[in-house]
Each structure stands twice: as structure tokens, then as C-alpha cells.
XYZ file of C-alpha atoms in Angstrom:
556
model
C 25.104 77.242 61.111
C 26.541 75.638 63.878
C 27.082 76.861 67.431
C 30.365 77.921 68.406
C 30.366 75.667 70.957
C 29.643 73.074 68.817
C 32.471 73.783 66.022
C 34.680 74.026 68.858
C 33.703 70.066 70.250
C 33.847 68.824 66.964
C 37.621 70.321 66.291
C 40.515 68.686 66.545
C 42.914 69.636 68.925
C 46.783 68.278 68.294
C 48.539 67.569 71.770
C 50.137 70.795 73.180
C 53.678 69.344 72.775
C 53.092 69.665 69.246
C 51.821 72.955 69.411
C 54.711 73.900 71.381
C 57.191 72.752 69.015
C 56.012 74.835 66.589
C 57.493 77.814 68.152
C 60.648 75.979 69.515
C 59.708 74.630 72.568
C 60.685 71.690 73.906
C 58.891 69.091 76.442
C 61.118 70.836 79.314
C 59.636 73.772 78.832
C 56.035 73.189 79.486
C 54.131 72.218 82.462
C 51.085 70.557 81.607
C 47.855 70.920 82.602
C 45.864 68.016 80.838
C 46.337 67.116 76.858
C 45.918 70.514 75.881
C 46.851 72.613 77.818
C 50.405 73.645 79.539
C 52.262 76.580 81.409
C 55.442 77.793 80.327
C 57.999 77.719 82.620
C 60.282 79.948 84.343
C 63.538 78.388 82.935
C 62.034 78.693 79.073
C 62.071 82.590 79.878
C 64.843 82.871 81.356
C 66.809 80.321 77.957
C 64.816 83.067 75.565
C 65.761 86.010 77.167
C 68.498 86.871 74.927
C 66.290 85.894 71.312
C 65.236 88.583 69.088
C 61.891 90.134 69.046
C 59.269 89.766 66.540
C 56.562 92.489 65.543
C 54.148 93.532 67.836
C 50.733 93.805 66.387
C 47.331 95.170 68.536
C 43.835 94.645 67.916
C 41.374 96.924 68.942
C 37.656 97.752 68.025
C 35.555 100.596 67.671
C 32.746 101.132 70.532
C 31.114 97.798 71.078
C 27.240 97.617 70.117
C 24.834 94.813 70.943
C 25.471 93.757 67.281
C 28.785 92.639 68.084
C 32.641 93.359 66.416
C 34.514 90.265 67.001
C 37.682 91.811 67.915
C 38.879 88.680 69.605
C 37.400 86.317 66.721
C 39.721 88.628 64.454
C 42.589 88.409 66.382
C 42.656 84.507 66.337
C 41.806 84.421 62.836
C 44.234 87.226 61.725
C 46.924 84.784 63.619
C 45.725 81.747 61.660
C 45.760 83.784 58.171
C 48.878 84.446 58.831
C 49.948 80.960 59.444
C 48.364 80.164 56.352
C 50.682 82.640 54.496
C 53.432 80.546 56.261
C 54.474 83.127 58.755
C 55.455 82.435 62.332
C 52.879 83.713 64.504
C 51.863 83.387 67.747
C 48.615 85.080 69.895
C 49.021 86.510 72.928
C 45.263 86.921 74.631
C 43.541 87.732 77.576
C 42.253 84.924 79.929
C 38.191 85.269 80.210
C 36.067 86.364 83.343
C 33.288 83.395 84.529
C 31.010 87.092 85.375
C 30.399 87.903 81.507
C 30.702 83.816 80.713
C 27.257 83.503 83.300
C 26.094 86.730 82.448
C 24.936 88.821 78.908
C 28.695 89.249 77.021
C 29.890 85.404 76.946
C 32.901 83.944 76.527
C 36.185 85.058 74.980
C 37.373 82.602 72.766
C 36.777 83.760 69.635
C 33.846 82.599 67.537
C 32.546 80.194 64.416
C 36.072 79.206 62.780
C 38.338 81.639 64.594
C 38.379 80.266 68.004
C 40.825 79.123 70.278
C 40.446 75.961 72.002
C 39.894 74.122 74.063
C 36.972 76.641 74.437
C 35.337 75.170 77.685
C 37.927 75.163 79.565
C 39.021 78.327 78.318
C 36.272 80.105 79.668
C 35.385 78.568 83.077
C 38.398 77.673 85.394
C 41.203 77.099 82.813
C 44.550 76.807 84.734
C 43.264 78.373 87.718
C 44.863 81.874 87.573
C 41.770 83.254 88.450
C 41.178 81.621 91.326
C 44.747 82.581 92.525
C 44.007 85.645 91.803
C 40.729 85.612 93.850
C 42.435 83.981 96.628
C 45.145 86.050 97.183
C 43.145 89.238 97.083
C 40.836 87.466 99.947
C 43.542 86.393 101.816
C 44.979 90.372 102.499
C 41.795 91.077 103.432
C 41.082 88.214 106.137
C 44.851 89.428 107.419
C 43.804 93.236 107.119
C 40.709 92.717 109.252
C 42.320 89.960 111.625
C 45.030 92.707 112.325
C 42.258 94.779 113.471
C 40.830 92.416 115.508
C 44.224 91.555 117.208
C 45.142 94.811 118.344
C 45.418 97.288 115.413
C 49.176 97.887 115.950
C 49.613 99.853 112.985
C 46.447 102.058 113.953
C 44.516 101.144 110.814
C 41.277 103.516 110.844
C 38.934 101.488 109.907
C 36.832 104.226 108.515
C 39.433 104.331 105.838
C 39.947 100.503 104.774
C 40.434 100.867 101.291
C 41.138 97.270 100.037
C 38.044 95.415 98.279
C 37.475 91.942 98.542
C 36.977 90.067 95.181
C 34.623 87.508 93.190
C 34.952 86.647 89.964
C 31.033 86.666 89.179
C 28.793 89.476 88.445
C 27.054 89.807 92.079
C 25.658 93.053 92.333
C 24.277 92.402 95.832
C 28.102 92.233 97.026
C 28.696 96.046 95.799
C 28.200 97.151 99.123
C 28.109 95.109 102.379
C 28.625 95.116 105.980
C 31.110 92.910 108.027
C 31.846 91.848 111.263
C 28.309 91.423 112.256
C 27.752 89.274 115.184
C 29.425 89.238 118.373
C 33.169 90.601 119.571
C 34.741 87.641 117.936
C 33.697 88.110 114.850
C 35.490 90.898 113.891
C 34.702 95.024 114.012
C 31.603 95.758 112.435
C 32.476 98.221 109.407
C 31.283 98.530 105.561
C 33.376 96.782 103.159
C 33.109 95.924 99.292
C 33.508 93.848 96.533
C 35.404 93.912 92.927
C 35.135 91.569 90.366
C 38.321 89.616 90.329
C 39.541 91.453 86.831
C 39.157 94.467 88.940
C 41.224 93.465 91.428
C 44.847 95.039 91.656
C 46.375 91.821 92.093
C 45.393 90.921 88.823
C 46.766 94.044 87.523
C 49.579 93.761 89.127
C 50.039 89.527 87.705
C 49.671 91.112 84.186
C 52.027 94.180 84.462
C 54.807 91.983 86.706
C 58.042 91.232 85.231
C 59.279 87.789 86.821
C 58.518 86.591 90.818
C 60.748 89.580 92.460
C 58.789 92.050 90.544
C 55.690 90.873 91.619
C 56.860 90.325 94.858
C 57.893 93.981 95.188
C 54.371 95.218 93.681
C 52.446 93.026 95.765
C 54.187 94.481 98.871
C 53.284 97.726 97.575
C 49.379 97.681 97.903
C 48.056 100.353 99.978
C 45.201 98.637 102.030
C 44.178 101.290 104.238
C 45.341 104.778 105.893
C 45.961 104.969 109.468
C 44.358 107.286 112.189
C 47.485 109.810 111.188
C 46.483 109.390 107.478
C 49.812 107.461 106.767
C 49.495 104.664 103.900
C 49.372 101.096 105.368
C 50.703 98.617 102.751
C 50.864 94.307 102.504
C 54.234 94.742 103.586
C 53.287 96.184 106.677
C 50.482 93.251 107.328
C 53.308 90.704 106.489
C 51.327 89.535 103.664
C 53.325 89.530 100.719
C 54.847 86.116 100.921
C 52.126 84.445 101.417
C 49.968 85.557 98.293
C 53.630 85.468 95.959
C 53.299 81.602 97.324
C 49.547 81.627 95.771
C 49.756 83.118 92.833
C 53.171 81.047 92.284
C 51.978 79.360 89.196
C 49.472 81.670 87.913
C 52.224 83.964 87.192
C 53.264 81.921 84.400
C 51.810 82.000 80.714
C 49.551 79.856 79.444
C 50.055 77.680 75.688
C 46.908 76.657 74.017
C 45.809 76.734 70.114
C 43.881 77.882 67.549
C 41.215 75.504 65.540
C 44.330 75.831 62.624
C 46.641 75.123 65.296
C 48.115 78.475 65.979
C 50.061 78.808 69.614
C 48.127 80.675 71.480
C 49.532 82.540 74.839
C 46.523 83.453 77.024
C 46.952 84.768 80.317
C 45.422 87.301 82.386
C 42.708 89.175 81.920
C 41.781 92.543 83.388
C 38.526 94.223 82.226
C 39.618 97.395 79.882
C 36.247 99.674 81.146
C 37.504 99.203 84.563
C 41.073 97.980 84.476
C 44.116 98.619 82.138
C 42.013 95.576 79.639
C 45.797 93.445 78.439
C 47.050 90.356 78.737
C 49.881 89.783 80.990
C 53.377 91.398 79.699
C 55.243 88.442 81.031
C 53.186 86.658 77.885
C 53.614 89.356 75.436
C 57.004 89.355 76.292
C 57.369 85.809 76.125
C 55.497 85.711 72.727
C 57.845 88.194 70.867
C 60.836 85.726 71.689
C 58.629 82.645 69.954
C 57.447 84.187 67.259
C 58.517 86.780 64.139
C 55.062 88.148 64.266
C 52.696 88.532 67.704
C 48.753 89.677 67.304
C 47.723 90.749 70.870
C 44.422 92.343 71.773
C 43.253 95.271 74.334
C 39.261 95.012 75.581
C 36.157 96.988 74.292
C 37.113 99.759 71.954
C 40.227 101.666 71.407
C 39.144 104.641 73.618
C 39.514 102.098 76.745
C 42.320 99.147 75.538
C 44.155 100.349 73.385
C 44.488 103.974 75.013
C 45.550 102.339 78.344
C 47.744 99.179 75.991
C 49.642 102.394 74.757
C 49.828 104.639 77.904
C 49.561 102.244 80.476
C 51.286 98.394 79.262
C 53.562 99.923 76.930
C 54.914 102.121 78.701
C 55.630 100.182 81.975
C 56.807 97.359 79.816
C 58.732 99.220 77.325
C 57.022 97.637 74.595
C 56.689 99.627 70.996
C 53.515 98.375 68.755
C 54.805 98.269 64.983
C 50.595 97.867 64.067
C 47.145 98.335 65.308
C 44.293 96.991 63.684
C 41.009 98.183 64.327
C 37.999 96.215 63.726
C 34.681 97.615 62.860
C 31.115 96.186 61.222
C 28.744 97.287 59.072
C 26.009 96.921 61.948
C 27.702 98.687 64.454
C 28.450 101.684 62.285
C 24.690 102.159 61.191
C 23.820 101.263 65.221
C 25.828 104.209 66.042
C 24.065 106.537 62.449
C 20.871 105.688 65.108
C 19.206 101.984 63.111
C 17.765 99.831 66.011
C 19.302 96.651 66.347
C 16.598 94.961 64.764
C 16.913 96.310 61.371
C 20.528 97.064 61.139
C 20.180 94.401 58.278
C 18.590 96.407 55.279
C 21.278 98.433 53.591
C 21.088 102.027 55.016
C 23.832 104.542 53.465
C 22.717 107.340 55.270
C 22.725 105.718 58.731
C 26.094 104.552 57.769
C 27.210 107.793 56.905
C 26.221 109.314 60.166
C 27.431 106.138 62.040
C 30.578 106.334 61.001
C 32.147 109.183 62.837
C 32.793 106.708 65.568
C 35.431 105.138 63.391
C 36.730 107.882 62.253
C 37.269 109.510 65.893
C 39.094 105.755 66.395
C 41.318 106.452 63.329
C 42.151 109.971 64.423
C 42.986 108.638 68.216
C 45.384 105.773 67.258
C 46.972 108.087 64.596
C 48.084 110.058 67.414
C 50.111 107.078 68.775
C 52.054 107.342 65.520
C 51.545 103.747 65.063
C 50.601 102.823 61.358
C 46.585 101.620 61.280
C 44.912 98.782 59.337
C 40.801 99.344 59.603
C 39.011 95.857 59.199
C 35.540 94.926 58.465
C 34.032 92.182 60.245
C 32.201 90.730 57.247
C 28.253 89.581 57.704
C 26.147 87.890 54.931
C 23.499 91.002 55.566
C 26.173 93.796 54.369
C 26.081 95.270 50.648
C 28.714 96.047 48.052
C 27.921 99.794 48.343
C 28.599 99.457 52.304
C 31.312 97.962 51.794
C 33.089 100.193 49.432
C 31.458 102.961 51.368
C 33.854 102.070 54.311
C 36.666 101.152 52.197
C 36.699 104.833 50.446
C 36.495 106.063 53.835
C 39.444 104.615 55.368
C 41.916 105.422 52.838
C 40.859 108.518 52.273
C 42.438 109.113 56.409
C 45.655 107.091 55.494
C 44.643 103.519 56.692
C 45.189 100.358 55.086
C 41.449 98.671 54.824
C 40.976 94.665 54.499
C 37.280 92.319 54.579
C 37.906 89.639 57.389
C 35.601 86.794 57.411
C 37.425 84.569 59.554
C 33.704 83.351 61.588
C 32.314 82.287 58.582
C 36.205 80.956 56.776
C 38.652 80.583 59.550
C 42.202 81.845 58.491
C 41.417 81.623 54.654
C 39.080 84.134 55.573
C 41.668 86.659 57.145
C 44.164 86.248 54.075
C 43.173 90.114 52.877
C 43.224 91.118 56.516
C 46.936 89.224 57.374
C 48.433 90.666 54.059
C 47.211 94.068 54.710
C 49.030 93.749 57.972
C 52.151 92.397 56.270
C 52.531 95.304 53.989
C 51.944 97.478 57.052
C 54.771 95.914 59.024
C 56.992 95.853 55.730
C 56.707 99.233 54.671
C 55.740 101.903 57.258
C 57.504 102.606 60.386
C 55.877 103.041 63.490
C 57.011 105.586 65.711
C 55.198 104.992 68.632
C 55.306 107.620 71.980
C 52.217 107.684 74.770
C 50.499 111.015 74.463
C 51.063 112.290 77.809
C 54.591 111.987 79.522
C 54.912 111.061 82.715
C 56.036 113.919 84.658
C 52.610 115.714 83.683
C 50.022 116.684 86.472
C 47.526 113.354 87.386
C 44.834 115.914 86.335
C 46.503 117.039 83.460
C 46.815 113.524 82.686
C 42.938 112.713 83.261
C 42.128 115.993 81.221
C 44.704 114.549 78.325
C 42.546 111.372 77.748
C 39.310 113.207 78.084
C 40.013 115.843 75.602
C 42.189 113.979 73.020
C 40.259 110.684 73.347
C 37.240 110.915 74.032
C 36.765 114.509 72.734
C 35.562 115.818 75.950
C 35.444 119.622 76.217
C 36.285 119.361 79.883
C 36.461 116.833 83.235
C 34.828 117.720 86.527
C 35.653 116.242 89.552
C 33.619 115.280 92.911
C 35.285 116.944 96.486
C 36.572 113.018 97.204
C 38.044 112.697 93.628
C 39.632 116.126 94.224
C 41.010 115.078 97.678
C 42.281 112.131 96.808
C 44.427 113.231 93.401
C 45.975 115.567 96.131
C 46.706 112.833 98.557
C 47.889 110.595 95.519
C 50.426 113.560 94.168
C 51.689 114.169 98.062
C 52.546 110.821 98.438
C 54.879 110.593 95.575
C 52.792 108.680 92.969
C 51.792 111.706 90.606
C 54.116 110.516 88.130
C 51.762 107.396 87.621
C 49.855 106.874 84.162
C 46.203 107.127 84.554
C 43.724 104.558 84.239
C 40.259 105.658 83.476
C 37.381 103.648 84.407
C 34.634 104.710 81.786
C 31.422 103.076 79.549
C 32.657 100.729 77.042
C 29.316 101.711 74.843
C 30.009 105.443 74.300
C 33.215 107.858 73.776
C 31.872 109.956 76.642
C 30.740 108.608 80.015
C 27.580 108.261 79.219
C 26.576 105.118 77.528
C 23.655 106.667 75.567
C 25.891 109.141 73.573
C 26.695 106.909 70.254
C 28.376 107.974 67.780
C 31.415 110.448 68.103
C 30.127 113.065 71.217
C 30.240 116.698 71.203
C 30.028 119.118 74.021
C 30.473 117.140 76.937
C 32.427 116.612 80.214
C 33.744 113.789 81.829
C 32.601 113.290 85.453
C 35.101 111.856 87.778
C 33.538 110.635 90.786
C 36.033 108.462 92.685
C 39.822 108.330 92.474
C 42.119 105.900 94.068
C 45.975 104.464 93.672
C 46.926 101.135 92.669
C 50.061 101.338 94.158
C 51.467 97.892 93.227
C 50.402 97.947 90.318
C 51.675 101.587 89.360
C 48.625 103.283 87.902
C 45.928 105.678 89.327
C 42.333 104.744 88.479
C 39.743 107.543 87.488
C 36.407 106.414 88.098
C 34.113 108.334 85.889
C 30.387 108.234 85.061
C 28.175 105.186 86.557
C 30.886 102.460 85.757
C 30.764 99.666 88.525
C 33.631 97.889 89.419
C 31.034 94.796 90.198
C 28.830 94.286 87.462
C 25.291 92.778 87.926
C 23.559 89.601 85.972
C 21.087 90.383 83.079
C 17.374 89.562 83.680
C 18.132 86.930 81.349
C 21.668 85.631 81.925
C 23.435 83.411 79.938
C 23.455 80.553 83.040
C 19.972 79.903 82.096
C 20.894 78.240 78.751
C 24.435 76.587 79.988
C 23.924 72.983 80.953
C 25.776 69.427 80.931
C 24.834 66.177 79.817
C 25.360 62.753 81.445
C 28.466 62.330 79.562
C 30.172 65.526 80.877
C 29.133 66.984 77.551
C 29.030 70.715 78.545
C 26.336 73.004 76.138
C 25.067 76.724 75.602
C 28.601 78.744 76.278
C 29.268 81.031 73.778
């Protein structure tokens, strides 16, 4: 079998005008970047404004294993099934990080015949938003610490800097660091730290940001640090809102690629769902219901992390009401979590299945609550049986879910034809009555306790003195009415990454709070999540190369 890499080089790609005109666009409404790649522009918002919208469709995954789910190779090839069935589609994707690209997850393109392209640009610089992003975050820090250095007239403590600088590479080293070494010049000597850029709150904030005076507004909204007094000190006060709106100018526009089949693709943004709200930009989404009668979208790592924070957090600030989720499961992962090593999650194992599967089944129960209809898909491999199979299939309509085979790796969208008209029939004939399951006027603790409890079936949520403190400082300063956005293990329900299948008897540890003002959320950091991740012994860099002929091999 070819690489996906490889099936991706060979493809090939129409010219993005075409792609565009697919969905109504004309060569006045794209900016292009290359042959294949373009921006949207302001004005092409601003002309669909007043169009209809189509459906809104998620896709989200049980608790990722190291045998993989695919939720992003089922997304693309759910949108290319339903092209197939002749029904206007469109994607509407997260941009990848280069840290998991260069490090042990890969890219996030897709995979085998389900990809969209092109993929090597796709997942190293792309149009640049990222290094916007990155560069904009930087430069309130330089103009934090040179206002410092020149006086402090807003009595910044520096004891109580909280603004991280950012990097868009794992770099564990980078966690924790001193600055301002060296002599008077140099700057006051005080500890700092970094983020991965998909951390950052800028990029939340690009993702979450209506248009440029809504992003303007949030960016000027970013607490940076606390003075001596303990009052908030934001970018507005440092006078440094203009400058990064002028950076991330153009990143705040969506991006129009394709599918291998050809399907527009919208990809932009892309904040981490373990330790950021984990959705594409609603700008995009937005954009993508005006284009299209039908929109597949997807949330990061499982449904406890994306799709809780796509409902409580995106939707809600966006105003945006999912008519379906699908969630995406495999054989392999289900018998990983019934307690099969990895290495023999091959041989057909009913009982490991059995036990296995109460992590799909807590999924099922959590999106239910959403009261958004569900459609449970298996990721087909070669390796899984007919009694597996039907196993699963038994299971999920037996809890009210529609249930569809996708083998759009191995097929592309012929493979996702049971998958896209399970979704249809979904979208046809149940309603979705969709409400976030906590309102907004609730307690930030209550909030925290709401998602631990209901989600992750938590029997309780302690808190360290600092988290404590801060939630107080949060609620006195007027933000308690913010959603909540945990930061939490993408391998487990619970906090801990070792507890697989569906938990019991646990608490939730929340070790560090703090407020994204800008971007309107408060983050819960629970457990041993980092907001920097570190490189693999064996990282993925070792096997990427480039030939003589610019040829560019081993990204997956």
C-alpha cells in the first residue's frame, strides 16, 4: 500500500479557481497563494452575508489510542461521499501544528484516499497563519517586557507576568525559562514561559473572532499581567493591539483548498482540543454554511475534549446549532480500551470488545445530552471480523444511533457512501435540538464540576490553593459568566491517561486556572497536561527528508 504521502504526490490537484467555482466563487473572491491554494476575502463575506445556511455536521471520535481513529480521514471522506451522492458540500478543518508534524502524532490531512491536498504544504507553513499567530503573540511580549524596562508606568509586578511567549514546536526545554539575563540593558531578570502556538490565546481568539473589529476588540482584551495593586493590565494598556491586528491581517481570513475528489475544503486555524477549545476558526464555519447546503466540520481528540468545548464553547459564542454529530470509532481502539496490547489488537477478541466498548457508549450517552441526533461510524480495517462488526452495529442502535462502515483510507468517497447516507437520513428526518449543558450564568466551579461529572463521569473535582484563588479573582473581575475550557488527557475520560475505558470513582484535579480574556473562556488546567509538549525519543523528523528535486518524503 502506498504512503500517504505518496498518494497525495501522485494526485491530481485541479487549479483552486476551479475548486472555487464549485461553491460559487468567483476569481474576485480569492487571493491566491500559489496554484492551489487561496484566501477568501473580506468582500466575499461580506456579498454572502445575507445567503442561507446549510447543515452543520461535526465529527468527533472516541478517546484516541495508539491504533489510531481517523476522525479527520473521515471527515474528508464523509465530504467526498457526499459529493459523490451529488450533494453540495464543503469541509471546514482545522489548520495543523509543525509540533505533532516533527513529533509522534503527524500531520492532519487526512490519510490513504481521504486526504486533503496539497498535503505538504498543508502541514508545514501553509499560508502562514501560524506564523502570524506566533508573531503576534511574541511581539506583546517584547512590548510587555520593554515597558518594564522603560519605566513600568503602569506598575506591572513582574512577579505576576502572566502572558507566555509561543513556538509552534514541541520544545520541552522552553516550558520554563529565565529572561533578562545579562546586564541592565537587557531587560529585568524574571521567569517566563512558553506555549505552543495552538495554545496561544491569540490563536483562540483568530478562531472565535467575528470580522477585523472583533478581533481587534478581543485582542485588546488580553490580560498580560496584574499590577503591584493586583489590577488587570491588558494589550490595550501596552498600546499593542494595532500592531498585532496589522500582523495577523491576513491570517484572519479562511483558507480554500481540496480534497483528492476535489471537494472545497476551508481549513483554518487550529487550536489543540486537550489544551485549547480544539475548532477551526468560526469565521470559516461561518463562511462554509453560506457555500454549501451541507458543511462536515471536525473538533480534536475525542468528544470529551472537541466536541464538549465545539458545543459549549464555539457554539455558543458563535451562535451556531449542529443539526449532526458523527462519532468515529475502530475496532482496535475499542478492544485497546477492553485491555488487548497494541500488538495483537488484530485477532478477533469479543470479549475485549465487549469490555472496550463502554468508552463508546459513555461518548453516545455525552453527545445525546446535546440533543443533537448521533451517527456512530466504524473506521473499517482489513484485520476486523463480521462478528465485530455486527457486534458494534447491534450496539449502537440498540442506544438510538444511526451506525454506518466507512472505508474511505482504503476507497476514498465510494468508501463513505454508507457513512454520507446515514448522515443524510439523519439530517432529513430527526431534528436536532441542540442547547450547551451548562448556562452561562452558572458558578465557574459549577461549570468545571458540570463537565467533570456529566462528561467525564467524575465523582468530584478538587482544586489546588492557586486554582482556588484564581476562580475567585476570575469571578471578581466580572468574567464568571465565561464558558469553561478544560485542559485534560486526550487518552482517558479522567485526567489520568492510564484510566481506559469508561472511569469510575475518580476526581478531577485542577491544578492551575487562568482567563483568556480576549478570547472569552476560562481554562482549567487539570491533571499533568502541558501546554508545551515535548518530542518523542523517536520523532517523526528523523524519517522526514527532501530530495534534490525539492521532492519532500516521510510526512504522514
Amino acid at each position: 500500500m502506498k504512503t500517504d504521502i505518496q498518494i497525495a504526490q501522485e494526485a491530481t490537484m485541479l487549479p483552486i479557481q476551479e475548486i472555487a467555482a464549485k461553491i460559487n466563487l468567483s476569481q474576485d473572491d480569492l487571493e491566491m497563494y500559489g496554484k492551489y491554494k487561496a484566501k477568501l476575502s473580506d468582500e466575499c463575506m461580506e456579498r454572502l452575508s445575507q445567503e442561507k445556511d446549510g447543515k452543520l455536521v461535526l465529527v468527533t471520535a472516541i478517546n484516541p489510542t495508539p491504533a489510531g481513529e481517523g476522525k479527520t480521514t473521515t471527515s474528508v471522506g464523509l465530504g467526498q461521499a457526499l459529493g459523490k451522492l451529488n450533494k453540495n458540500a464543503i469541509l471546514a478543518l482545522r489548520e495543523p501544528s509543525l509540533g505533532p508534524c516533527f513529533g509522534i502524532k503527524g500531520g492532519a490531512a487526512g490519510g490513504g484516499y481521504a486526504q486533503v491536498v496539497p498535503m505538504e504544504d498543508l502541514n508545514l507553513h501553509f499560508t502562514g497563519d501560524f506564523h502570524a499567530i506566533t508573531s503576534a503573540n511574541n511581539l506583546l511580549a517584547a512590548i510587555l517586557d520593554n515597558h518594564i524596562q522603560q519605566g513600568n508606568e503602569l506598575g506591572i509586578d513582574p512577579r505576576q507576568v502572566v502572558w507566555k511567549r509561543c513556538l509552534d514546536m514541541n520544545d520541552r526545554v522552553l516550558r520554563n525559562v529565565v529572561v533578562g539575563l545579562g546586564n541592565k540593558m537587557d531587560g529585568m531578570v524574571r521567569e517566563d514561559h512558553f506555549v505552543i502556538t495552538v495554545a496561544s490565546e491569540i490563536m483562540a481568539i483568530l478562531c472565535l473572532a467575528d470580522d477585523m473589529a472583533d478581533l481587534k476588540k478581543r485582542l485588546g482584551r488580553i490580560i498580560v499581567a496584574y499590577s503591584f495593586e493586583g489590577k488587570p493590565v491588558t494589550a490595550d494598556d501596552l498600546q499593542a493591539t494595532g500592531a498585532m491586528a496589522a500582523l495577523l491581517k491576513d491570517a484572519l481570513k479562511p483558507n480554500l483548498i481540496q480534497t483528492l475528489e476535489h471537494t472545497p475544503a476551508l481549513v483554518h486555524g487550529g487550536p489543540f482540543a486537550n489544551i485549547a477549545h480544539g475548532c477551526n476558526s468560526v469565521r470559516a464555519t461561518k463562511m462554509a454554511l453560506k457555500l454549501a447546503d451541507i458543511v462536515v466540520t471536525e473538533a480534536g481528540f475525542g468528544a470529551d475534549l472537541g466536541a464538549e468545548k465545539f458545543f459549549d464553547i464555539k457554539c455558543r459564542k458563535a451562535s451556531l446549532k449542529p443539526d449532526a454529530v458523527v462519532l468515529v470509532a475502530t475496532i482496535r481502539a475499542l478492544k485497546y480500551n477492553g485491555g488487548v496490547p497494541k500488538a495483537e489488537l488484530t485477532t478477533e477478541n469479543l470479549d475485549a470488545l465487549k469490555k472496550g466498548i463502554v468508552n463508546l457508549e459513555k461518548h453516545i450517552e455525552n453527545l445525546q445530552k446535546y440533543n443533537v441526533p448521533v451517527v456512530v461510524t466504524l473506521n473499517s480495517f482489513v484485520t476486523d471480523t463480521d462478528a465485530e462488526t455486527e457486534f458494534v452495529r447491534a450496539f449502537c442502535q440498540e442506544r438510538g444511533c444511526e451506525f454506518a462502515l466507512s472505508e474511505v483510507w482504503e476507497k476514498g468517497g465510494e468508501g463513505g457512501i454508507e457513512l454520507a447516507n446515514a448522515v443524510l437520513n439523519v439530517l432529513e428526518n430527526k431534528e436536532s435540538h441542540f442547547a450547551p449543558i451548562y448556562p452561562d450564568d452558572m458558578a465557574l466551579t459549577h461549570k468545571i464540576e458540570t463537565i467533570a461529572k456529566e462528561i467525564y463521569g467524575a465523582k468530584g473535582v478538587t482544586y489546588s490553593p492557586a486554582a482556588k484563588k484564581e476562580l475567585d479573582r476570575i469571578t471578581a473581575l466580572g468574567m464568571g459568566d465565561f464558558p469553561v475550557c478544560m485542559a485534560k488527557t486526550q487518552y482517558s475520560l479522567s485526567d489520568d491517561a492510564t484510566k481506559l475505558g469508561r472511569p469510575e470513582d475518580f476526581e478531577v484535579n485542577v491544578r492551575e486556572v487562568y482567563v483568556s480574556a480576549g478570547a472569552g473562556f476560562v481554562v482549567a488546567v487539570t491533571g499533568s497536561i502541558m501546554t508545551m509538549p515535548g518530542l518523542p525519543k523517536q520523532p517523526a523528523a528523523y524519517g522526514i527528508d527532501v530530495d534534490d528535486n525539492g521532492v519532500i518524503t516521510g510526512l504522514f
